[in-house]
């Protein structure tokens, strides 16, 4: 005797597999959530909700095992619930509806009640039985569902829904141009799927939404769909993982046309396109085997409200942006021309420069806190100069913005000579001073002066991701400046604090308040030190992010360590060549074991420029050697912290006279602090660099 719906686990193997892929402990947490929210009956509010709807989305599986989704409609009241375990549907599929073959006595079905003018939706699966006027469904599972990607639409009737559809039923062998146009313009569709659990089948039907065009149609008709952050149920994708089948329904909300497809689906859990598509957690694909189009099949019509776009949908990307980002990845190590599109005075000394690539490729996505290497030729200079400036925007902002304090050769050039429309060269963003917006431990951001720039990017990222996923990481920003006039980004930070709805706390510190009003313009006088932090923090379990001048950063690091804050909880970046000196108690990842430097001369070939040189122990670093040979490799810090001099290592082995803090892959070398390593094999007795 097989298991029944009442004795089966709430989540099946496909669902729990995907829950486990999200992260440690998620499947265990969802097991408890499932016990609380997945019911074998409909609560009264669900029963009342169904009774007021003018349509219902239904999923079925035909005798061949193909999944189909369709819409049944009627005047409000055509859905009724005689008991918490039963839903009666006073409607039948129209002639030619391919989902009808799966709506028979004893057939498993999935139901979705959705009210697009309020974004309410409830799902249910169960077993159908036919009645003279329609169907009755006995509940297996009933639950509420995520409303975040539903666009607000108002429904009207174009004809009596009781009037049967009498139009043509078009059976297509492949997607024609009209079908492609409907899919490519869609901001929503419905998907039916199912899982066989022993001798018990459960059918599900769900809604998918995003920006118009979020479904990509390939030349062979394969659809690719991004899967966004949701409630971690994974009913649809878990079903697809188990049997690879799905049925898709696209509704033309203006004309009432229905485009129904059944075919094969597959999950994509690893792909560069996932990172390139903003908001995507994973992808899935669908290839239709059967396509049915019924023009004007629905009596209902919907109108998108002027303010109807879901905020969550608008926070996602599109396939054009994703393609641009993938093209940009190919150019990450090249100097690319960037046009200055805007210049903003942020304070008396800090100016922001907005940059847009003008080479036809898009922006390479960065991590919040990373910096951008730029190359300019200051007035009077005979060759370009490289500097790195933090990107003061989040990855989701879709722009590059560097915010520069006027205090050095290149920064003075930017402030005094660069105008909107000018071109600056830039390479791909780099740096390891970044934040995980999804971590649950509260973050404390400590900014000294222009050190606010990476922390502002982090704050923007935390708030954006938190709003998108509805889980804002608790954050405290402590922002120090000498005076109010010298403090940048006041309005921008205040807006972020407001948007975070209490999840972000701001503490403004001025060392010279002058005429500034306490409680209005600032919250504390002096500087950020342990005395101040002791007043404003409970010193619970925080992650600290510190950025400012070297002395500021070192003092805070030492102070936090003195309060027994674990080294790995302190993330820091200092300005200039000085690097943070961490204590011996550091228990983080150990530095890699390095070979000793070579004690013999080593031939070095610069393959891109077809030049050779001989390194000796007195030659200095590989950067020194390249410059002595007349080459001009990009660099900035000469300390192994910025990564600007990162170069491909084609042959040989290197070691470091100073352990770099910038990330470096096994086939890369940071020229500024690298030298040839002592040879262990004949292959190591010479170097080849892509320079």
XYZ file of C-alpha atoms in Angstrom:
691
model
C 0.000 0.000 0.000
C 1.565 3.335 -1.059
C 1.853 6.469 0.992
C -1.033 8.922 1.015
C -0.821 12.701 0.887
C -1.423 12.849 4.641
C 1.493 10.531 5.447
C 4.011 11.879 2.919
C 6.680 14.317 4.077
C 5.704 17.921 3.308
C 8.711 18.499 1.043
C 9.828 15.959 -1.528
C 13.405 15.176 -2.564
C 13.576 17.821 -5.289
C 12.398 20.576 -2.970
C 14.739 19.640 -0.127
C 17.704 19.347 -2.525
C 17.216 22.953 -3.650
C 16.646 24.141 -0.099
C 19.968 22.565 0.855
C 21.672 24.294 -2.090
C 20.643 27.682 -0.695
C 22.768 27.245 2.400
C 23.458 25.375 5.594
C 20.437 24.914 7.823
C 17.891 26.108 5.252
C 16.317 22.692 4.679
C 16.004 22.155 8.423
C 14.399 25.573 8.861
C 12.012 24.934 5.961
C 10.980 21.633 7.534
C 9.664 23.634 10.481
C 8.153 26.308 8.203
C 6.392 23.630 6.196
C 4.752 22.182 9.299
C 3.387 25.638 10.063
C 2.202 26.908 6.653
C 1.389 23.843 4.506
C -2.079 22.659 5.487
C -4.337 19.809 4.406
C -7.315 22.164 4.507
C -8.167 25.704 3.439
C -8.373 28.326 6.196
C -11.506 30.465 6.111
C -9.645 33.436 4.618
C -8.569 31.262 1.666
C -12.096 29.973 1.171
C -13.431 33.539 1.181
C -10.656 34.636 -1.168
C -11.483 31.990 -3.785
C -15.175 32.908 -3.622
C -14.507 36.478 -4.777
C -12.287 35.611 -7.753
C -13.400 35.861 -11.416
C -10.808 33.336 -12.629
C -8.638 30.454 -11.471
C -5.359 29.116 -12.897
C -5.317 25.340 -12.965
C -2.594 22.815 -13.755
C -3.050 19.236 -14.902
C -1.159 16.320 -16.407
C -2.630 14.583 -19.464
C -2.601 10.785 -19.996
C 0.791 11.047 -21.744
C 2.288 12.672 -18.639
C 2.505 16.142 -20.201
C 1.825 19.095 -17.924
C -0.551 21.877 -18.962
C -1.695 25.128 -17.397
C -4.951 26.894 -18.219
C -7.447 29.461 -16.923
C -11.045 28.807 -15.874
C -13.225 31.893 -15.462
C -16.663 32.942 -14.321
C -18.420 35.639 -12.398
C -17.349 35.947 -8.736
C -18.960 33.097 -6.863
C -18.203 30.459 -9.505
C -15.674 29.175 -6.973
C -17.154 28.003 -3.669
C -16.018 25.947 -0.701
C -18.646 23.718 0.928
C -16.077 22.647 3.553
C -12.443 23.477 4.445
C -11.252 20.448 2.459
C -13.298 20.998 -0.720
C -13.386 23.620 -3.490
C -16.121 23.547 -6.127
C -15.457 25.067 -9.570
C -18.547 25.899 -11.628
C -16.720 26.012 -14.954
C -15.252 23.659 -17.506
C -12.385 24.077 -19.967
C -13.332 25.499 -23.358
C -13.241 23.393 -26.484
C -9.688 22.735 -27.600
C -8.108 23.427 -24.209
C -5.276 20.862 -23.952
C -5.445 20.917 -20.141
C -8.916 19.309 -20.262
C -7.491 15.823 -20.811
C -6.038 15.898 -17.307
C -9.210 17.126 -15.587
C -10.991 13.826 -15.027
C -12.342 11.904 -12.050
C -9.520 11.108 -9.640
C -6.993 13.249 -11.503
C -4.460 15.281 -9.467
C -4.621 19.025 -10.117
C -2.909 22.196 -8.984
C -4.770 25.452 -8.380
C -3.632 29.051 -8.130
C -6.004 31.748 -6.950
C -4.497 35.113 -7.827
C -5.924 38.615 -7.529
C -3.726 40.883 -9.604
C -5.252 44.129 -8.355
C -4.156 43.305 -4.766
C -1.217 40.905 -5.381
C -2.887 38.246 -3.223
C -2.314 34.646 -4.228
C -3.015 31.233 -2.733
C -2.040 27.808 -3.990
C -3.597 24.433 -3.512
C -3.150 20.945 -4.901
C -5.562 18.074 -4.641
C -7.659 15.519 -6.462
C -10.473 16.398 -8.893
C -13.844 14.818 -9.337
C -16.307 15.856 -12.012
C -19.670 17.409 -11.225
C -22.504 18.339 -13.598
C -21.478 22.017 -13.677
C -17.747 21.608 -13.342
C -15.311 20.103 -10.827
C -14.773 19.508 -7.170
C -11.223 19.437 -5.776
C -10.370 17.699 -2.498
C -7.403 19.351 -0.779
C -3.989 17.694 -0.463
C -2.010 20.851 0.347
C -3.090 24.468 0.755
C -0.795 27.438 1.376
C -0.320 31.135 0.823
C 2.349 32.272 -1.591
C 4.842 35.041 -2.343
C 3.174 38.075 -4.029
C 6.327 40.061 -4.780
C 6.624 39.738 -8.575
C 2.970 40.373 -9.449
C 2.241 43.541 -11.449
C -0.946 45.355 -10.418
C -3.670 44.932 -13.027
C -7.394 45.693 -13.022
C -9.766 43.222 -14.677
C -12.849 43.855 -16.797
C -15.131 41.550 -18.778
C -15.201 41.804 -22.574
C -18.079 39.301 -22.778
C -20.115 36.970 -20.597
C -17.669 34.352 -19.220
C -20.404 31.723 -19.490
C -20.351 32.179 -23.277
C -18.251 29.308 -24.658
C -15.147 30.045 -26.676
C -15.885 29.462 -30.361
C -12.636 30.650 -31.933
C -9.954 28.715 -33.733
C -7.592 26.393 -31.915
C -4.118 26.646 -33.442
C -1.757 23.744 -32.868
C 1.811 24.804 -33.627
C 4.819 22.607 -34.236
C 7.159 25.406 -33.129
C 7.009 28.968 -31.861
C 6.083 31.298 -34.708
C 6.962 35.039 -34.747
C 3.668 35.983 -33.063
C 4.215 33.496 -30.246
C 7.794 34.676 -29.778
C 6.612 38.280 -29.580
C 4.115 37.434 -26.812
C 6.766 35.621 -24.764
C 9.461 38.259 -25.252
C 7.098 41.048 -24.158
C 5.658 39.166 -21.179
C 6.129 40.313 -17.589
C 4.319 37.240 -16.236
C 3.389 33.674 -17.068
C 2.057 30.578 -15.295
C 3.786 27.214 -15.002
C 2.368 23.770 -14.217
C 4.542 20.917 -12.970
C 4.170 17.733 -10.988
C 5.980 15.134 -8.927
C 5.205 11.459 -8.557
C 5.664 10.462 -4.933
C 5.268 6.706 -4.870
C 1.806 6.030 -6.222
C 0.643 9.548 -5.367
C 0.998 12.406 -7.881
C 1.007 16.057 -6.804
C 0.422 18.727 -9.440
C 1.393 22.349 -8.890
C 0.733 25.556 -10.795
C 2.450 28.843 -10.058
C 2.994 32.410 -11.238
C 6.284 33.820 -12.489
C 6.887 37.550 -12.928
C 9.634 40.033 -13.688
C 10.446 42.906 -15.970
C 8.950 42.767 -19.453
C 11.301 40.538 -21.425
C 12.572 38.489 -18.488
C 12.002 35.309 -20.541
C 14.607 34.821 -23.268
C 13.695 32.974 -26.461
C 16.603 31.326 -28.282
C 16.702 30.660 -31.998
C 15.676 27.035 -31.496
C 12.745 28.044 -29.301
C 14.373 27.249 -25.953
C 13.177 29.579 -23.202
C 15.533 30.624 -20.409
C 13.945 31.990 -17.237
C 15.706 33.555 -14.227
C 14.529 32.354 -10.837
C 14.402 35.181 -8.303
C 14.531 35.206 -4.518
C 11.293 33.801 -3.100
C 9.890 31.823 -0.206
C 12.214 28.787 -0.596
C 9.357 26.359 -1.192
C 10.797 25.322 -4.605
C 7.628 23.470 -5.558
C 7.963 24.197 -9.285
C 11.723 23.807 -9.572
C 11.736 20.794 -7.269
C 9.188 19.111 -9.535
C 11.245 19.957 -12.622
C 14.334 18.537 -10.938
C 12.520 15.221 -10.393
C 10.862 14.712 -13.778
C 11.974 17.455 -16.182
C 8.456 18.309 -17.379
C 6.466 21.548 -17.305
C 3.556 23.330 -18.930
C 3.695 27.072 -19.547
C 0.810 29.478 -20.056
C 1.259 32.990 -21.409
C -1.760 35.295 -21.214
C -2.095 38.362 -23.403
C -3.792 40.518 -20.778
C -5.015 43.032 -23.358
C -6.514 40.684 -25.967
C -7.375 37.619 -23.859
C -5.233 35.353 -26.069
C -3.843 32.189 -24.476
C -0.559 30.559 -25.495
C -0.174 27.112 -23.900
C 2.903 24.924 -24.154
C 4.060 21.624 -22.748
C 7.575 20.324 -22.942
C 10.845 19.622 -21.247
C 12.401 21.753 -18.516
C 15.780 21.707 -16.792
C 17.490 23.615 -13.994
C 20.689 25.604 -14.462
C 22.428 25.899 -11.109
C 25.907 26.897 -12.351
C 26.391 29.417 -15.154
C 28.092 32.801 -15.676
C 24.680 34.059 -16.755
C 23.336 33.662 -13.220
C 25.734 36.272 -11.866
C 25.238 38.437 -14.956
C 21.432 38.554 -14.612
C 20.674 40.940 -11.767
C 18.600 39.296 -9.049
C 18.818 35.772 -10.465
C 19.488 33.011 -7.961
C 19.486 30.319 -10.634
C 18.085 29.744 -14.145
C 15.841 27.186 -15.741
C 15.117 26.321 -19.343
C 12.060 25.085 -21.210
C 11.720 23.610 -24.704
C 8.163 23.130 -26.010
C 7.076 19.895 -27.655
C 3.458 20.968 -28.187
C 2.084 24.507 -28.532
C -1.585 25.559 -28.584
C -2.790 29.112 -29.239
C -6.377 30.273 -28.733
C -6.893 33.899 -29.665
C -9.451 35.745 -27.543
C -10.094 32.631 -25.466
C -10.681 34.616 -22.267
C -13.621 36.854 -21.509
C -11.465 38.791 -19.054
C -9.146 41.651 -19.993
C -6.606 43.344 -17.716
C -5.157 46.844 -17.653
C -1.785 47.540 -16.069
C -2.023 50.325 -13.514
C 0.127 53.428 -13.975
C 1.956 52.540 -10.760
C 1.424 48.831 -11.201
C 4.965 47.572 -11.594
C 6.062 45.401 -8.717
C 9.041 47.020 -6.943
C 10.614 43.575 -6.712
C 10.272 43.087 -10.469
C 11.872 46.459 -11.162
C 14.853 45.513 -8.979
C 15.741 42.646 -11.304
C 17.726 42.791 -14.524
C 17.081 41.877 -18.108
C 18.770 39.759 -20.752
C 20.231 42.752 -22.564
C 21.978 43.868 -19.388
C 23.165 40.316 -18.715
C 24.633 40.025 -22.224
C 26.412 43.359 -21.777
C 27.913 42.183 -18.501
C 29.168 38.948 -20.049
C 30.792 40.878 -22.894
C 32.388 43.181 -20.337
C 33.979 40.200 -18.550
C 36.058 39.534 -21.650
C 37.474 43.055 -21.320
C 38.127 43.000 -17.571
C 41.918 43.099 -17.904
C 41.987 45.714 -20.666
C 41.943 49.469 -20.386
C 38.527 50.559 -21.590
C 37.424 54.080 -22.514
C 34.796 55.461 -20.109
C 32.873 58.650 -20.774
C 32.234 60.966 -17.836
C 28.447 61.357 -17.862
C 27.992 63.423 -14.700
C 30.050 65.208 -12.043
C 28.537 65.863 -8.606
C 29.917 67.986 -5.777
C 29.465 65.788 -2.713
C 31.227 68.089 -0.218
C 33.751 70.901 -0.075
C 36.548 68.499 -1.045
C 34.901 65.417 -2.607
C 33.553 65.171 -6.132
C 31.848 62.164 -7.756
C 32.448 61.158 -11.361
C 29.883 58.991 -13.129
C 31.373 56.794 -15.860
C 29.845 54.891 -18.776
C 31.750 52.602 -21.168
C 31.746 53.831 -24.744
C 33.126 50.699 -26.420
C 29.759 48.984 -26.922
C 30.147 46.539 -24.023
C 28.440 46.837 -20.677
C 29.664 47.338 -17.147
C 31.475 44.490 -15.457
C 29.566 43.781 -12.217
C 31.530 44.680 -9.105
C 31.243 43.719 -5.466
C 30.245 46.407 -2.994
C 33.477 47.881 -1.604
C 35.707 47.165 -4.593
C 37.794 49.794 -6.328
C 38.195 50.814 -9.962
C 41.661 51.260 -11.490
C 41.693 54.327 -13.767
C 44.365 55.737 -16.067
C 44.687 59.435 -16.916
C 47.416 61.753 -18.148
C 47.601 64.766 -15.813
C 48.436 68.161 -17.265
C 52.176 68.386 -17.848
C 52.761 64.629 -17.480
C 54.541 62.763 -20.268
C 52.754 59.449 -19.714
C 49.537 58.120 -18.164
C 49.258 57.638 -14.419
C 47.254 54.853 -12.757
C 45.243 55.249 -9.571
C 42.519 53.201 -7.908
C 39.371 54.796 -6.496
C 36.582 53.019 -4.688
C 33.305 52.563 -6.513
C 30.815 54.359 -4.273
C 27.756 52.598 -5.716
C 26.217 49.164 -5.292
C 26.377 46.519 -8.029
C 22.632 46.956 -8.553
C 22.961 50.671 -9.337
C 23.996 49.865 -12.892
C 26.602 52.649 -13.069
C 30.207 53.261 -12.147
C 30.759 56.172 -9.768
C 34.059 57.086 -8.176
C 34.068 59.690 -5.413
C 37.402 61.471 -5.192
C 38.879 63.753 -2.534
C 41.067 66.521 -3.938
C 44.451 65.795 -2.379
C 46.960 64.340 -4.891
C 48.260 64.627 -8.455
C 45.540 62.550 -10.110
C 42.720 63.720 -7.844
C 43.636 67.362 -8.549
C 43.611 66.587 -12.265
C 40.160 65.030 -11.964
C 38.811 67.980 -9.972
C 40.429 70.751 -12.020
C 40.497 69.464 -15.591
C 37.990 66.655 -16.198
C 34.566 67.686 -17.487
C 31.366 65.900 -18.526
C 31.978 64.268 -21.898
C 35.678 63.629 -21.273
C 37.073 60.101 -21.480
C 38.883 58.243 -18.688
C 40.339 54.772 -19.120
C 39.429 52.079 -16.594
C 40.019 48.380 -16.001
C 37.778 45.852 -14.284
C 36.912 46.435 -10.608
C 39.071 44.643 -8.045
C 39.626 44.309 -4.317
C 38.680 42.025 -1.458
C 37.181 44.573 0.961
C 33.561 43.546 0.385
C 30.408 42.694 2.319
C 27.897 39.859 2.242
C 24.502 41.561 2.266
C 22.753 38.286 3.111
C 24.703 37.502 6.251
C 22.586 37.621 9.387
C 25.199 38.947 11.817
C 24.767 42.738 12.278
C 27.364 44.858 10.474
C 29.068 47.932 11.907
C 30.528 50.279 9.272
C 33.174 52.681 10.601
C 34.097 55.433 8.128
C 36.777 58.070 8.575
C 36.709 60.947 6.090
C 36.608 59.829 2.467
C 36.730 56.259 3.813
C 32.960 56.495 3.540
C 33.156 55.601 -0.175
C 33.429 51.787 0.084
C 31.143 51.749 3.120
C 28.517 53.756 1.225
C 28.672 51.161 -1.542
C 28.239 48.456 1.095
C 25.305 50.261 2.679
C 23.603 50.750 -0.686
C 24.100 47.046 -1.389
C 22.783 45.940 2.015
C 19.645 48.068 1.672
C 19.006 47.134 -1.960
C 19.467 43.420 -1.411
C 17.466 43.595 1.791
C 14.531 45.255 0.062
C 14.763 42.805 -2.825
C 14.859 39.753 -0.577
C 12.761 41.288 2.239
C 15.573 40.568 4.740
C 17.719 43.641 5.427
C 20.926 42.868 7.270
C 20.980 44.963 10.501
C 23.620 47.666 10.015
C 25.105 50.535 12.008
C 27.007 53.228 10.094
C 29.309 55.466 12.131
C 30.458 58.273 9.835
C 33.170 60.694 10.957
C 34.192 63.949 9.273
C 35.997 67.094 10.381
C 33.051 69.416 9.692
C 29.591 69.315 8.220
C 30.831 71.070 5.058
C 33.419 68.343 4.530
C 30.995 65.456 5.099
C 29.716 63.950 1.828
C 26.573 62.031 0.923
C 24.321 63.364 3.708
C 21.106 63.213 1.675
C 21.951 59.890 0.069
C 22.723 58.209 3.390
C 19.610 59.677 5.028
C 17.482 58.263 2.201
C 19.044 54.826 2.672
C 18.353 54.920 6.406
C 14.725 55.826 5.700
C 14.336 53.104 3.067
C 15.691 50.488 5.486
C 12.716 50.960 7.839
C 14.703 50.713 11.061
C 17.251 48.117 9.954
C 19.998 50.764 9.532
C 21.191 53.099 12.285
C 23.326 56.172 11.533
C 25.732 57.875 13.955
C 27.326 61.097 12.601
C 30.542 62.274 14.251
C 32.135 65.710 13.769
C 35.519 66.698 15.182
C 34.837 70.415 14.526
C 31.065 70.982 14.668
C 31.284 74.781 14.345
C 27.775 76.126 13.761
C 26.293 72.661 13.169
C 23.280 71.815 15.320
C 23.572 68.810 17.677
C 20.955 66.142 17.040
C 20.187 67.717 13.674
C 23.558 67.873 11.904
C 25.549 65.463 14.059
C 25.191 62.949 16.867
C 28.608 63.004 18.573
C 31.633 65.272 18.821
C 35.206 64.059 18.518
C 36.338 61.031 16.592
C 35.504 57.378 16.239
C 37.340 55.576 19.016
C 36.625 52.839 21.492
C 35.123 55.277 23.980
C 32.502 56.295 21.418
C 31.878 52.729 20.282
C 31.407 51.622 23.866
C 28.622 54.202 24.211
C 26.735 53.279 21.050
C 27.318 49.512 20.815
C 26.395 46.685 23.099
C 29.435 44.772 21.766
C 27.390 41.791 20.831
C 28.331 39.598 17.879
C 29.096 42.114 15.100
C 31.069 42.159 11.873
C 33.130 45.368 11.683
C 34.068 47.115 8.433
C 36.629 49.888 8.878
C 37.929 52.313 6.257
C 39.888 55.527 6.605
C 43.437 56.846 6.884
C 46.042 54.286 8.061
C 46.315 55.625 11.613
C 42.500 55.688 11.984
C 42.145 52.125 10.717
C 45.018 50.730 12.775
C 43.800 52.403 15.970
C 40.288 51.000 15.568
C 41.598 47.563 14.681
C 43.829 47.522 17.755
C 40.999 48.801 19.933
C 38.560 46.179 18.696
C 41.079 43.421 19.202
C 41.633 44.770 22.712
C 37.908 44.215 23.323
C 38.388 40.554 22.271
C 36.700 41.026 18.903
C 37.832 38.087 16.765
C 40.244 39.080 14.029
C 38.105 37.504 11.325
C 35.222 39.776 12.385
C 37.269 42.894 11.548
C 37.377 43.780 7.841
C 39.505 46.794 7.083
C 40.973 48.856 4.293
C 43.383 51.733 4.759
C 44.345 54.491 2.329
C 47.771 54.798 0.822
C 50.641 52.309 0.853
C 50.332 51.528 4.555
C 48.679 48.185 5.175
C 46.971 47.042 8.335
C 49.171 45.224 10.834
C 47.132 42.378 12.258
C 47.944 40.722 15.558
C 49.677 37.374 15.914
C 46.465 35.930 17.323
C 44.863 36.057 13.890
C 43.144 32.731 13.349
C 41.885 33.343 9.833
C 43.081 31.615 6.681
C 46.832 30.998 6.866
C 49.052 32.636 4.281
C 49.974 30.207 1.511
C 53.313 28.458 1.711
C 55.733 30.151 -0.694
C 58.974 28.987 -2.190
C 62.012 31.097 -1.407
C 63.141 33.643 -4.014
C 65.575 32.417 -6.607
C 69.237 33.003 -5.808
C 70.200 32.672 -9.474
C 69.511 34.782 -12.566
C 66.207 33.883 -14.265
C 65.308 34.705 -17.912
C 61.968 36.528 -18.132
C 60.005 36.793 -21.388
C 57.298 39.439 -21.769
C 55.197 37.657 -24.376
C 52.753 40.391 -25.406
C 55.503 42.868 -26.214
C 58.024 40.232 -27.352
C 60.721 41.537 -25.029
C 63.154 39.650 -22.816
C 65.071 40.511 -19.668
C 67.258 38.736 -17.144
C 66.182 38.980 -13.537
C 68.867 38.820 -10.848
C 68.486 38.954 -7.061
C 69.410 42.626 -7.251
C 66.776 43.491 -9.884
C 63.968 44.104 -7.415
C 60.441 43.001 -8.218
C 59.099 41.912 -11.576
C 57.495 45.355 -11.839
C 60.921 46.944 -11.370
C 62.337 44.605 -14.022
C 59.564 45.391 -16.521
C 60.031 49.135 -16.066
C 63.806 48.815 -16.471
C 63.142 46.996 -19.767
C 61.101 49.958 -20.979
C 57.656 48.504 -20.369
C 54.871 50.433 -18.699
C 52.660 47.943 -16.807
C 49.740 49.292 -14.882
C 50.177 49.594 -11.127
C 48.977 51.765 -8.284
C 49.902 50.772 -4.735
C 53.208 48.846 -5.263
C 52.231 47.039 -2.041
C 50.167 44.097 -3.296
C 46.923 45.543 -1.999
C 45.087 46.957 -5.033
C 45.628 44.218 -7.623
C 46.115 46.709 -10.476
C 49.365 45.055 -11.630
C 47.775 41.595 -11.870
C 49.255 39.789 -14.915
C 48.867 36.309 -16.376
C 51.682 33.916 -15.534
C 52.189 31.773 -18.640
C 55.187 29.742 -17.520
C 57.416 29.382 -14.496
C 56.940 30.035 -10.791
C 56.984 33.163 -8.656
C 57.046 33.999 -4.986
C 56.387 37.198 -3.055
C 58.813 39.377 -1.136
C 55.728 40.847 0.593
C 52.628 38.689 0.973
C 49.902 40.397 -1.107
C 46.503 41.146 0.374
C 44.858 41.368 -3.056
C 43.458 38.110 -4.391
C 45.679 36.393 -6.934
C 44.957 33.177 -8.812
C 47.445 30.375 -9.397
C 47.981 31.480 -13.005
C 48.398 35.160 -12.097
C 51.149 37.280 -10.602
C 51.146 40.645 -8.845
C 54.163 42.258 -10.435
C 54.687 44.852 -7.709
C 55.745 42.382 -5.010
C 56.657 39.230 -6.953
C 60.035 37.768 -7.888
C 61.017 34.485 -9.561
C 60.855 31.520 -7.193
C 63.597 29.024 -6.570
C 63.371 26.430 -9.331
C 62.119 22.941 -8.495
C 61.908 21.626 -12.078
C 63.386 22.501 -15.432
C 60.093 24.247 -16.271
C 60.699 26.711 -13.429
C 64.042 28.027 -14.675
C 62.451 30.774 -16.758
C 59.354 32.969 -16.630
C 56.843 33.942 -19.293
C 54.410 36.778 -18.538
C 51.466 38.076 -20.597
C 52.869 41.602 -20.652
